[in-house]
Amino acid sequence: MATFEKSGKANPAAAVRHAHVIGWGMAVPETVMTNDDLSSFVDTSDDWIFARTGIRQRFIANEGESTATLAYRAAQHALEVADILPTDLDLIVVATATPENIFPSTASLVQDWLNAHEAGAFDLSAACSGFVYALNMASDSIRAGSINAALVIGAETMSRILDWQDRSTCILFGDGAGAVILRASETPGGVLSSVLRSDGSGGDLLAIPSVGSIDANESRAGANGSKLYKMSMAGSEVFKFATRVVSESVEQACQIAGVNVSDVNLVIPHQANLRILQAAARKLGIDIEKFMSNVERYGNTSAASIPIALCEAIEQRRIQDQDHIALVGFGGGLTWASMIIRWGISKPSEQHGSLLNRQRRHVQYRIAKWRSRSRRWRRRVNSKVRDLKA
Ligand code: UT7
């Protein structure tokens, strides 16, 4: 596949540019929480959860894990598969509803830890649709010629914003991260089309109030404090919305890409509920076998669910060269987003990565720690010197 040089050296006008997925990776916490574990502290059962959602278990971050550490691990795997260096990246976007901080962004932390010092970095907030939104932003930037390589991550620690007494929500979610690397290429294919949509009138159906909200004012006044940073959801309303938009937006994305729905080889949807996927498959007239689902083992990992499912689909050899893949996300906002990708990279078995590059990446990760520490130290010394001079 013909690729472009790192930004700055490229001539965007020279050729039509396409954005291809060249790397992928995922990370989940070690701790597994089963439905039976849940039923020991909330009034529910494995039977109810599995029958209504398809979920059997989820991964829950421990004290030492966070949205950024999961994102960092997923990013490292993606760089291995892509066999590029962190310094080759021009942009890092982390789609998340559970960012490490309001700021600095989770993306900036990952940028620092990777030593990706040539990259811009920001977080993107579009709830469970966030990963597809972020992929769209990055692929459009690649196609426009402003960047050549982007790391796009969906990462969440949903366990930190759940009300563990609320059985209607706490049984659904899990923690994890997935990442892909997009790179510019002259080879036709890659991201073919995207559809991004929002209906803010449904914002109250799925929400996590934060510092800037009316609820924060009320909490300062001593009322309603418990609402802050806690998720609320009108499950059945969201369910109806989801089954409608999955089929509609996949059809729209197919139309823009010039691909028949029947030519889609695999749909990789947001993993919220198996029944939503079954209903959407029926509406689209697609065999449910063509819908990737791993909700059984991970639960709903919000913005991380699509890249995690993508990684597993690749691992299970469910994606072949030139296949048409549909990604579709839906969730808080309300937001929804679909994308058609024509897979056009060498097969995973050929993606070993050169030993030299692997070593160079590990050197960069080690340098990242020292670079970051020395920069902080220099800032402190400089400010002390300024204080002394003043
Ligand atoms: O990622 C963002 C997008 N989110 C989604 O897509 C989630 C969409 N919604 C859903 O997946 C489903 O609405 C849920 C799984 C959340 C709920 O399933 P449902 O079939 O819509 O159940 P329901 O809320 O209508 O509740 C049915 C019954 C109620 O009891 P009554 O009133 O009929 O006696 C609930 O109190 O089930 C009860 N219930 C439970 N029972 C045992 C609700 N949660 C539980 C539970 N265990 N965990």
Tab-separated table of C-alpha atoms and ligand atoms in Angstrom:
chain	number	residue	atom	x	y	z
A	1	MET	CA	0.000	0.000	0.000
A	2	ALA	CA	1.444	3.370	-1.018
A	3	THR	CA	1.547	5.713	1.963
A	4	PHE	CA	2.455	9.336	2.546
A	5	GLU	CA	5.377	10.769	4.490
A	6	LYS	CA	4.848	12.251	7.944
A	7	SER	CA	2.911	15.545	7.857
A	8	GLY	CA	4.939	18.499	6.746
A	9	LYS	CA	6.679	16.432	4.068
A	10	ALA	CA	3.494	15.368	2.281
A	11	ASN	CA	2.040	17.105	-0.712
A	12	PRO	CA	-1.720	16.745	-0.192
A	13	ALA	CA	-2.486	17.928	-3.717
A	14	ALA	CA	-0.334	15.192	-5.249
A	15	ALA	CA	-2.847	12.329	-5.044
A	16	VAL	CA	-6.279	11.368	-3.803
A	17	ARG	CA	-5.880	10.371	-0.185
A	18	HIS	CA	-7.644	7.555	1.621
A	19	ALA	CA	-7.689	6.749	5.345
A	20	HIS	CA	-6.926	3.093	6.107
A	21	VAL	CA	-6.951	1.210	9.388
A	22	ILE	CA	-3.422	-0.169	9.785
A	23	GLY	CA	-3.358	-1.075	13.478
A	24	TRP	CA	-5.675	-2.113	16.294
A	25	GLY	CA	-5.487	-3.085	19.938
A	26	MET	CA	-7.583	-3.491	23.055
A	27	ALA	CA	-7.171	-3.677	26.818
A	28	VAL	CA	-9.496	-4.675	29.634
A	29	PRO	CA	-8.966	-4.774	33.405
A	30	GLU	CA	-8.051	-8.053	35.092
A	31	THR	CA	-11.065	-8.243	37.382
A	32	VAL	CA	-14.164	-9.999	36.057
A	33	MET	CA	-17.562	-9.363	37.623
A	34	THR	CA	-20.162	-12.010	36.751
A	35	ASN	CA	-23.938	-11.638	36.933
A	36	ASP	CA	-23.869	-13.884	39.998
A	37	ASP	CA	-21.363	-11.509	41.642
A	38	LEU	CA	-23.796	-8.654	40.979
A	39	SER	CA	-26.750	-10.531	42.390
A	40	SER	CA	-24.896	-10.797	45.706
A	41	PHE	CA	-25.366	-7.049	46.349
A	42	VAL	CA	-28.235	-5.897	44.101
A	43	ASP	CA	-31.683	-7.422	43.553
A	44	THR	CA	-31.125	-9.174	40.221
A	45	SER	CA	-30.204	-12.573	38.765
A	46	ASP	CA	-28.023	-14.116	36.060
A	47	ASP	CA	-31.200	-15.361	34.324
A	48	TRP	CA	-32.786	-11.888	34.178
A	49	ILE	CA	-29.638	-10.113	32.992
A	50	PHE	CA	-28.777	-12.691	30.333
A	51	ALA	CA	-32.342	-12.969	29.006
A	52	ARG	CA	-32.837	-9.167	28.783
A	53	THR	CA	-29.365	-8.140	27.612
A	54	GLY	CA	-27.190	-11.090	26.546
A	55	ILE	CA	-24.590	-10.115	29.183
A	56	ARG	CA	-22.911	-12.759	31.389
A	57	GLN	CA	-19.954	-10.807	32.775
A	58	ARG	CA	-18.008	-7.536	32.519
A	59	PHE	CA	-14.496	-6.312	33.432
A	60	ILE	CA	-14.116	-3.795	36.258
A	61	ALA	CA	-11.082	-1.537	36.739
A	62	ASN	CA	-9.166	-1.957	39.965
A	63	GLU	CA	-7.624	0.893	41.975
A	64	GLY	CA	-4.491	1.128	39.852
A	65	GLU	CA	-6.380	1.209	36.553
A	66	SER	CA	-8.022	4.203	34.905
A	67	THR	CA	-9.406	5.365	31.578
A	68	ALA	CA	-5.946	6.605	30.578
A	69	THR	CA	-4.040	3.451	31.597
A	70	LEU	CA	-6.476	1.264	29.636
A	71	ALA	CA	-6.252	3.642	26.657
A	72	TYR	CA	-2.439	3.572	26.847
A	73	ARG	CA	-2.328	-0.251	26.809
A	74	ALA	CA	-4.733	-0.446	23.849
A	75	ALA	CA	-2.661	2.194	22.017
A	76	GLN	CA	0.564	0.243	22.528
A	77	HIS	CA	-1.029	-2.878	20.995
A	78	ALA	CA	-2.287	-0.836	18.034
A	79	LEU	CA	1.186	0.611	17.443
A	80	GLU	CA	2.641	-2.928	17.471
A	81	VAL	CA	0.200	-4.114	14.798
A	82	ALA	CA	0.693	-0.971	12.697
A	83	ASP	CA	4.455	-1.273	13.236
A	84	ILE	CA	4.924	2.490	13.371
A	85	LEU	CA	6.570	4.665	16.018
A	86	PRO	CA	4.660	6.930	18.421
A	87	THR	CA	6.531	9.849	16.852
A	88	ASP	CA	4.875	9.000	13.503
A	89	LEU	CA	1.498	10.007	14.956
A	90	ASP	CA	0.047	13.420	14.069
A	91	LEU	CA	-3.125	13.187	16.122
A	92	ILE	CA	-4.499	11.306	19.140
A	93	VAL	CA	-8.235	11.369	19.870
A	94	VAL	CA	-9.777	9.623	22.853
A	95	ALA	CA	-13.547	9.160	22.727
A	96	THR	CA	-14.757	8.804	26.297
A	97	ALA	CA	-17.630	9.560	28.637
A	98	THR	CA	-15.409	8.872	31.643
A	99	PRO	CA	-12.327	11.028	31.008
A	100	GLU	CA	-9.416	10.961	33.405
A	101	ASN	CA	-9.989	14.691	34.067
A	102	ILE	CA	-12.110	17.507	32.652
A	103	PHE	CA	-8.647	18.623	31.573
A	104	PRO	CA	-5.895	17.708	30.858
A	105	SER	CA	-7.466	15.386	28.330
A	106	THR	CA	-7.011	11.634	28.518
A	107	ALA	CA	-5.539	11.940	25.019
A	108	SER	CA	-2.819	14.301	26.270
A	109	LEU	CA	-1.850	11.824	29.004
A	110	VAL	CA	-1.611	9.022	26.432
A	111	GLN	CA	0.409	11.306	24.129
A	112	ASP	CA	2.876	11.967	26.955
A	113	TRP	CA	3.182	8.307	28.031
A	114	LEU	CA	3.755	7.167	24.435
A	115	ASN	CA	6.303	9.910	23.693
A	116	ALA	CA	4.135	10.907	20.722
A	117	HIS	CA	5.555	14.418	20.812
A	118	GLU	CA	4.658	15.256	17.215
A	119	ALA	CA	0.921	14.692	17.826
A	120	GLY	CA	-1.981	16.928	18.770
A	121	ALA	CA	-4.340	15.394	21.324
A	122	PHE	CA	-7.905	15.881	22.505
A	123	ASP	CA	-10.861	14.022	24.019
A	124	LEU	CA	-14.170	13.730	22.228
A	125	SER	CA	-17.526	13.515	23.992
A	126	ALA	CA	-20.308	11.730	22.124
A	127	ALA	CA	-21.039	8.956	24.651
A	128	CYS	CA	-21.370	5.495	23.089
A	129	SER	CA	-21.212	6.975	19.553
A	130	GLY	CA	-17.889	8.654	20.386
A	131	PHE	CA	-15.566	6.166	18.713
A	132	VAL	CA	-17.289	6.473	15.310
A	133	TYR	CA	-17.373	10.280	15.673
A	134	ALA	CA	-13.641	10.288	16.467
A	135	LEU	CA	-12.817	7.971	13.576
A	136	ASN	CA	-14.762	10.276	11.276
A	137	MET	CA	-12.848	13.377	12.489
A	138	ALA	CA	-9.494	11.640	12.078
A	139	SER	CA	-10.240	10.107	8.673
A	140	ASP	CA	-11.556	13.422	7.327
A	141	SER	CA	-8.352	15.138	8.507
A	142	ILE	CA	-6.295	12.471	6.752
A	143	ARG	CA	-8.286	12.727	3.541
A	144	ALA	CA	-8.066	16.539	3.610
A	145	GLY	CA	-4.274	16.304	3.889
A	146	SER	CA	-3.810	18.026	7.247
A	147	ILE	CA	-2.484	14.881	8.957
A	148	ASN	CA	-1.082	11.514	7.874
A	149	ALA	CA	-1.448	9.223	10.879
A	150	ALA	CA	-3.935	9.224	13.743
A	151	LEU	CA	-4.456	7.122	16.846
A	152	VAL	CA	-8.168	6.888	17.696
A	153	ILE	CA	-9.136	5.365	21.030
A	154	GLY	CA	-12.410	4.562	22.777
A	155	ALA	CA	-11.751	4.151	26.504
A	156	GLU	CA	-14.017	3.988	29.537
A	157	THR	CA	-14.160	3.248	33.244
A	158	MET	CA	-17.952	3.118	33.402
A	159	SER	CA	-17.756	1.388	36.802
A	160	ARG	CA	-16.772	4.749	38.337
A	161	ILE	CA	-19.974	6.565	37.321
A	162	LEU	CA	-22.526	3.847	38.059
A	163	ASP	CA	-24.964	3.900	40.909
A	164	TRP	CA	-24.262	0.385	42.202
A	165	GLN	CA	-27.649	0.349	43.954
A	166	ASP	CA	-29.541	0.965	40.689
A	167	ARG	CA	-30.153	-2.451	39.146
A	168	SER	CA	-31.547	-0.947	35.954
A	169	THR	CA	-28.121	0.486	35.008
A	170	CYS	CA	-25.309	-1.101	37.070
A	171	ILE	CA	-25.820	-4.532	35.491
A	172	LEU	CA	-25.199	-3.219	31.975
A	173	PHE	CA	-21.787	-1.609	31.898
A	174	GLY	CA	-18.118	-2.603	31.972
A	175	ASP	CA	-14.657	-1.057	31.608
A	176	GLY	CA	-12.127	-1.302	28.765
A	177	ALA	CA	-10.418	0.379	25.840
A	178	GLY	CA	-9.899	-0.213	22.133
A	179	ALA	CA	-7.712	1.666	19.680
A	180	VAL	CA	-7.072	1.883	15.969
A	181	ILE	CA	-4.421	3.609	13.902
A	182	LEU	CA	-5.473	5.293	10.680
A	183	ARG	CA	-2.960	6.226	8.019
A	184	ALA	CA	-3.076	8.073	4.722
A	185	SER	CA	-2.692	6.030	1.573
A	186	GLU	CA	-3.122	6.406	-2.174
A	187	THR	CA	-4.789	2.981	-2.286
A	188	PRO	CA	-8.572	3.375	-2.690
A	189	GLY	CA	-10.666	2.083	0.205
A	190	GLY	CA	-10.490	2.543	3.953
A	191	VAL	CA	-13.144	4.847	5.400
A	192	LEU	CA	-15.737	5.302	2.639
A	193	SER	CA	-18.561	7.157	4.362
A	194	SER	CA	-19.871	8.401	7.702
A	195	VAL	CA	-23.203	9.544	9.061
A	196	LEU	CA	-23.141	11.550	12.318
A	197	ARG	CA	-26.408	12.564	13.985
A	198	SER	CA	-27.728	13.980	17.254
A	199	ASP	CA	-31.116	14.633	18.856
A	200	GLY	CA	-30.470	16.723	21.961
A	201	SER	CA	-34.162	16.692	22.861
A	202	GLY	CA	-33.480	13.196	24.216
A	203	GLY	CA	-30.580	14.325	26.371
A	204	ASP	CA	-32.446	13.547	29.581
A	205	LEU	CA	-32.904	9.881	28.602
A	206	LEU	CA	-29.267	9.019	29.241
A	207	ALA	CA	-27.141	11.441	31.240
A	208	ILE	CA	-24.176	12.008	33.565
A	209	PRO	CA	-24.292	15.575	34.984
A	210	SER	CA	-20.878	17.201	35.459
A	211	VAL	CA	-19.352	20.380	36.910
A	212	GLY	CA	-20.932	22.878	34.514
A	213	SER	CA	-24.500	21.646	34.893
A	214	ILE	CA	-27.524	23.065	36.680
A	215	ASP	CA	-27.216	20.055	39.001
A	216	ALA	CA	-23.760	21.293	40.025
A	217	ASN	CA	-25.300	24.640	41.066
A	218	GLU	CA	-27.945	22.820	43.076
A	219	SER	CA	-25.287	20.677	44.699
A	220	ARG	CA	-23.346	23.806	45.713
A	221	ALA	CA	-26.581	25.006	47.303
A	222	GLY	CA	-26.714	21.756	49.247
A	223	ALA	CA	-29.337	19.835	47.244
A	224	ASN	CA	-29.195	17.076	44.628
A	225	GLY	CA	-25.456	16.493	45.113
A	226	SER	CA	-25.799	12.774	44.566
A	227	LYS	CA	-26.797	13.313	40.900
A	228	LEU	CA	-23.356	14.616	39.921
A	229	TYR	CA	-21.188	12.141	38.002
A	230	LYS	CA	-23.862	9.438	38.299
A	231	MET	CA	-25.522	7.899	35.276
A	232	SER	CA	-29.277	7.885	34.822
A	233	MET	CA	-31.057	6.109	31.959
A	234	ALA	CA	-34.611	5.628	30.719
A	235	GLY	CA	-33.810	2.109	29.454
A	236	SER	CA	-36.852	1.255	27.381
A	237	GLU	CA	-36.891	4.678	25.633
A	238	VAL	CA	-33.223	4.311	24.754
A	239	PHE	CA	-33.916	0.761	23.576
A	240	LYS	CA	-36.596	1.954	21.118
A	241	PHE	CA	-34.392	4.800	19.865
A	242	ALA	CA	-31.449	2.422	19.378
A	243	THR	CA	-33.302	-0.183	17.319
A	244	ARG	CA	-34.559	2.572	15.005
A	245	VAL	CA	-31.299	4.451	14.418
A	246	VAL	CA	-29.011	1.440	13.958
A	247	SER	CA	-30.853	0.262	10.855
A	248	GLU	CA	-31.574	3.761	9.495
A	249	SER	CA	-28.028	5.065	9.808
A	250	VAL	CA	-26.365	1.917	8.439
A	251	GLU	CA	-28.627	2.242	5.384
A	252	GLN	CA	-27.665	5.919	5.009
A	253	ALA	CA	-23.933	5.206	5.335
A	254	CYS	CA	-24.222	2.415	2.751
A	255	GLN	CA	-26.002	4.734	0.348
A	256	ILE	CA	-23.297	7.418	0.673
A	257	ALA	CA	-20.576	4.793	0.183
A	258	GLY	CA	-22.349	3.353	-2.877
A	259	VAL	CA	-22.575	-0.059	-1.231
A	260	ASN	CA	-25.678	-2.258	-0.979
A	261	VAL	CA	-26.666	-3.253	2.552
A	262	SER	CA	-26.540	-6.853	1.347
A	263	ASP	CA	-22.865	-6.340	0.413
A	264	VAL	CA	-21.878	-5.485	3.988
A	265	ASN	CA	-19.792	-8.410	5.232
A	266	LEU	CA	-19.827	-7.543	8.927
A	267	VAL	CA	-21.672	-5.016	11.100
A	268	ILE	CA	-19.751	-3.993	14.211
A	269	PRO	CA	-22.325	-2.263	16.387
A	270	HIS	CA	-22.075	-0.627	19.788
A	271	GLN	CA	-22.487	-3.479	22.268
A	272	ALA	CA	-25.375	-2.356	24.477
A	273	ASN	CA	-27.847	-5.195	24.373
A	274	LEU	CA	-28.069	-8.329	22.222
A	275	ARG	CA	-31.808	-7.751	21.718
A	276	ILE	CA	-31.077	-4.340	20.120
A	277	LEU	CA	-28.734	-6.033	17.637
A	278	GLN	CA	-31.297	-8.754	16.839
A	279	ALA	CA	-34.014	-6.150	16.201
A	280	ALA	CA	-31.675	-4.035	14.026
A	281	ALA	CA	-30.575	-7.089	12.008
A	282	ARG	CA	-34.241	-7.933	11.335
A	283	LYS	CA	-34.981	-4.357	10.199
A	284	LEU	CA	-31.950	-4.307	7.910
A	285	GLY	CA	-32.732	-7.738	6.501
A	286	ILE	CA	-29.220	-8.887	7.440
A	287	ASP	CA	-28.506	-12.282	8.979
A	288	ILE	CA	-27.710	-11.851	12.698
A	289	GLU	CA	-24.536	-13.903	12.009
A	290	LYS	CA	-23.238	-10.798	10.223
A	291	PHE	CA	-23.554	-8.768	13.448
A	292	MET	CA	-20.453	-8.944	15.629
A	293	SER	CA	-21.427	-9.380	19.270
A	294	ASN	CA	-19.288	-9.851	22.354
A	295	VAL	CA	-21.590	-8.134	24.851
A	296	GLU	CA	-21.806	-11.463	26.695
A	297	ARG	CA	-18.216	-11.119	27.974
A	298	TYR	CA	-17.700	-7.343	28.215
A	299	GLY	CA	-21.107	-5.785	28.884
A	300	ASN	CA	-21.578	-2.277	27.547
A	301	THR	CA	-18.204	-0.496	27.494
A	302	SER	CA	-19.672	2.665	25.921
A	303	ALA	CA	-17.167	4.327	23.522
A	304	ALA	CA	-14.784	1.356	23.875
A	305	SER	CA	-17.250	-1.283	22.709
A	306	ILE	CA	-16.857	-0.863	18.934
A	307	PRO	CA	-13.022	-0.941	18.834
A	308	ILE	CA	-12.979	-3.895	21.262
A	309	ALA	CA	-15.466	-5.764	19.044
A	310	LEU	CA	-13.404	-4.822	15.970
A	311	CYS	CA	-10.250	-6.290	17.560
A	312	GLU	CA	-12.053	-9.527	18.366
A	313	ALA	CA	-13.573	-9.752	14.886
A	314	ILE	CA	-10.077	-9.459	13.387
A	315	GLU	CA	-8.689	-12.010	15.838
A	316	GLN	CA	-11.493	-14.415	14.904
A	317	ARG	CA	-10.698	-13.906	11.184
A	318	ARG	CA	-14.148	-12.510	10.525
A	319	ILE	CA	-12.727	-9.679	8.389
A	320	GLN	CA	-11.003	-10.310	5.060
A	321	ASP	CA	-9.204	-8.001	2.658
A	322	GLN	CA	-11.707	-5.866	0.640
A	323	ASP	CA	-14.615	-6.680	2.990
A	324	HIS	CA	-17.155	-3.939	3.659
A	325	ILE	CA	-17.494	-3.291	7.389
A	326	ALA	CA	-20.250	-1.178	8.946
A	327	LEU	CA	-19.561	0.445	12.330
A	328	VAL	CA	-22.579	1.849	14.160
A	329	GLY	CA	-22.731	3.613	17.518
A	330	PHE	CA	-25.660	5.053	19.503
A	331	GLY	CA	-26.180	6.506	22.940
A	332	GLY	CA	-26.231	9.625	25.121
A	333	GLY	CA	-26.874	12.956	23.484
A	334	LEU	CA	-28.850	11.403	22.004
A	335	THR	CA	-26.217	10.665	19.379
A	336	TRP	CA	-25.724	8.040	16.720
A	337	ALA	CA	-23.152	7.434	14.003
A	338	SER	CA	-22.457	4.951	11.225
A	339	MET	CA	-19.447	4.360	9.035
A	340	ILE	CA	-18.594	2.089	6.112
A	341	ILE	CA	-14.990	0.908	5.784
A	342	ARG	CA	-13.551	-1.107	2.931
A	343	TRP	CA	-10.868	-3.189	4.625
A	344	GLY	CA	-7.672	-2.848	2.661
A	345	ILE	CA	-4.665	-3.826	4.635
A	346	SER	CA	-2.377	-6.830	4.721
A	347	LYS	CA	-3.746	-9.771	6.665
A	348	PRO	CA	-3.171	-9.909	10.431
A	349	SER	CA	-0.950	-12.985	10.079
A	350	GLU	CA	1.444	-10.890	8.004
A	351	GLN	CA	1.532	-8.144	10.629
A	352	HIS	CA	4.443	-9.268	12.747
A	353	GLY	CA	6.205	-5.939	13.029
A	354	SER	CA	9.921	-5.606	12.598
A	355	LEU	CA	12.080	-6.384	15.597
A	356	LEU	CA	13.967	-3.122	15.172
A	357	ASN	CA	10.777	-1.045	15.248
A	358	ARG	CA	9.561	-2.943	18.289
A	359	GLN	CA	12.765	-2.084	20.105
A	360	ARG	CA	12.556	1.551	18.987
A	361	ARG	CA	8.991	1.772	20.345
A	362	HIS	CA	10.078	0.388	23.710
A	363	VAL	CA	12.955	2.851	23.844
A	364	GLN	CA	10.452	5.651	23.110
A	365	TYR	CA	8.152	4.510	25.951
A	366	ARG	CA	11.127	4.590	28.317
A	367	ILE	CA	12.245	7.978	27.000
A	368	ALA	CA	8.666	9.240	27.463
A	369	LYS	CA	8.901	8.799	31.232
A	370	TRP	CA	12.226	10.616	31.461
A	371	ARG	CA	11.190	13.321	29.025
A	372	SER	CA	8.041	14.011	30.989
A	373	ARG	CA	9.829	14.013	34.360
A	374	SER	CA	12.678	16.198	33.167
A	375	ARG	CA	10.247	18.690	31.630
A	376	ARG	CA	8.319	18.929	34.910
A	377	TRP	CA	11.538	19.265	36.841
A	378	ARG	CA	12.814	22.023	34.498
A	379	ARG	CA	9.519	23.904	34.866
A	380	ARG	CA	9.796	23.743	38.650
A	381	VAL	CA	13.444	24.911	38.629
A	382	ASN	CA	12.644	27.742	36.206
A	383	SER	CA	9.774	28.933	38.355
A	384	LYS	CA	11.981	28.789	41.511
A	385	VAL	CA	14.675	30.816	39.696
A	386	ARG	CA	12.046	33.363	38.611
A	387	ASP	CA	10.768	33.581	42.218
A	388	LEU	CA	14.313	34.174	43.479
A	389	LYS	CA	14.918	36.888	40.893
A	390	ALA	CA	11.618	38.627	41.677
B	1	UT7	O1	-25.027	2.462	25.679
B	1	UT7	C1	-26.091	3.350	25.698
B	1	UT7	C2	-27.296	2.764	25.140
B	1	UT7	N1	-28.000	2.030	26.138
B	1	UT7	C3	-28.846	1.114	25.770
B	1	UT7	O2	-28.963	0.840	24.610
B	1	UT7	C4	-29.704	0.442	26.799
B	1	UT7	C5	-31.072	0.215	26.213
B	1	UT7	N2	-32.032	-0.387	27.129
B	1	UT7	C6	-31.969	-1.683	27.499
B	1	UT7	O3	-31.055	-2.390	27.124
B	1	UT7	C7	-33.103	-2.239	28.302
B	1	UT7	O4	-34.141	-1.284	28.376
B	1	UT7	C8	-32.710	-2.671	29.743
B	1	UT7	C9	-31.834	-3.900	29.675
B	1	UT7	C10	-31.986	-1.545	30.439
B	1	UT7	C11	-33.949	-3.028	30.523
B	1	UT7	O5	-34.668	-4.054	29.865
B	1	UT7	P1	-36.265	-3.929	29.659
B	1	UT7	O6	-36.697	-5.163	29.002
B	1	UT7	O7	-36.492	-2.621	28.970
B	1	UT7	O8	-36.785	-3.936	31.146
B	1	UT7	P2	-37.642	-2.818	31.907
B	1	UT7	O9	-36.789	-1.646	32.231
B	1	UT7	O10	-38.920	-2.594	31.160
B	1	UT7	O11	-37.991	-3.582	33.261
B	1	UT7	C12	-38.825	-4.748	33.287
B	1	UT7	C13	-38.919	-5.251	34.708
B	1	UT7	C14	-39.286	-4.174	35.722
B	1	UT7	O12	-40.098	-4.784	36.710
B	1	UT7	P3	-41.706	-4.568	36.680
B	1	UT7	O13	-41.909	-3.085	36.802
B	1	UT7	O14	-42.144	-5.135	35.379
B	1	UT7	O15	-42.152	-5.349	37.871
B	1	UT7	C15	-37.980	-3.799	36.348
B	1	UT7	O16	-38.122	-3.299	37.662
B	1	UT7	O17	-37.642	-5.749	35.130
B	1	UT7	C16	-37.257	-5.123	36.363
B	1	UT7	N3	-35.806	-4.976	36.345
B	1	UT7	C17	-34.970	-5.915	36.801
B	1	UT7	N4	-35.205	-7.130	37.343
B	1	UT7	C18	-34.123	-7.876	37.694
B	1	UT7	C19	-35.067	-3.921	35.876
B	1	UT7	N5	-33.754	-4.188	36.041
B	1	UT7	C20	-33.672	-5.409	36.599
B	1	UT7	C21	-32.580	-6.217	36.985
B	1	UT7	N6	-32.868	-7.434	37.530
B	1	UT7	N7	-31.299	-5.831	36.834
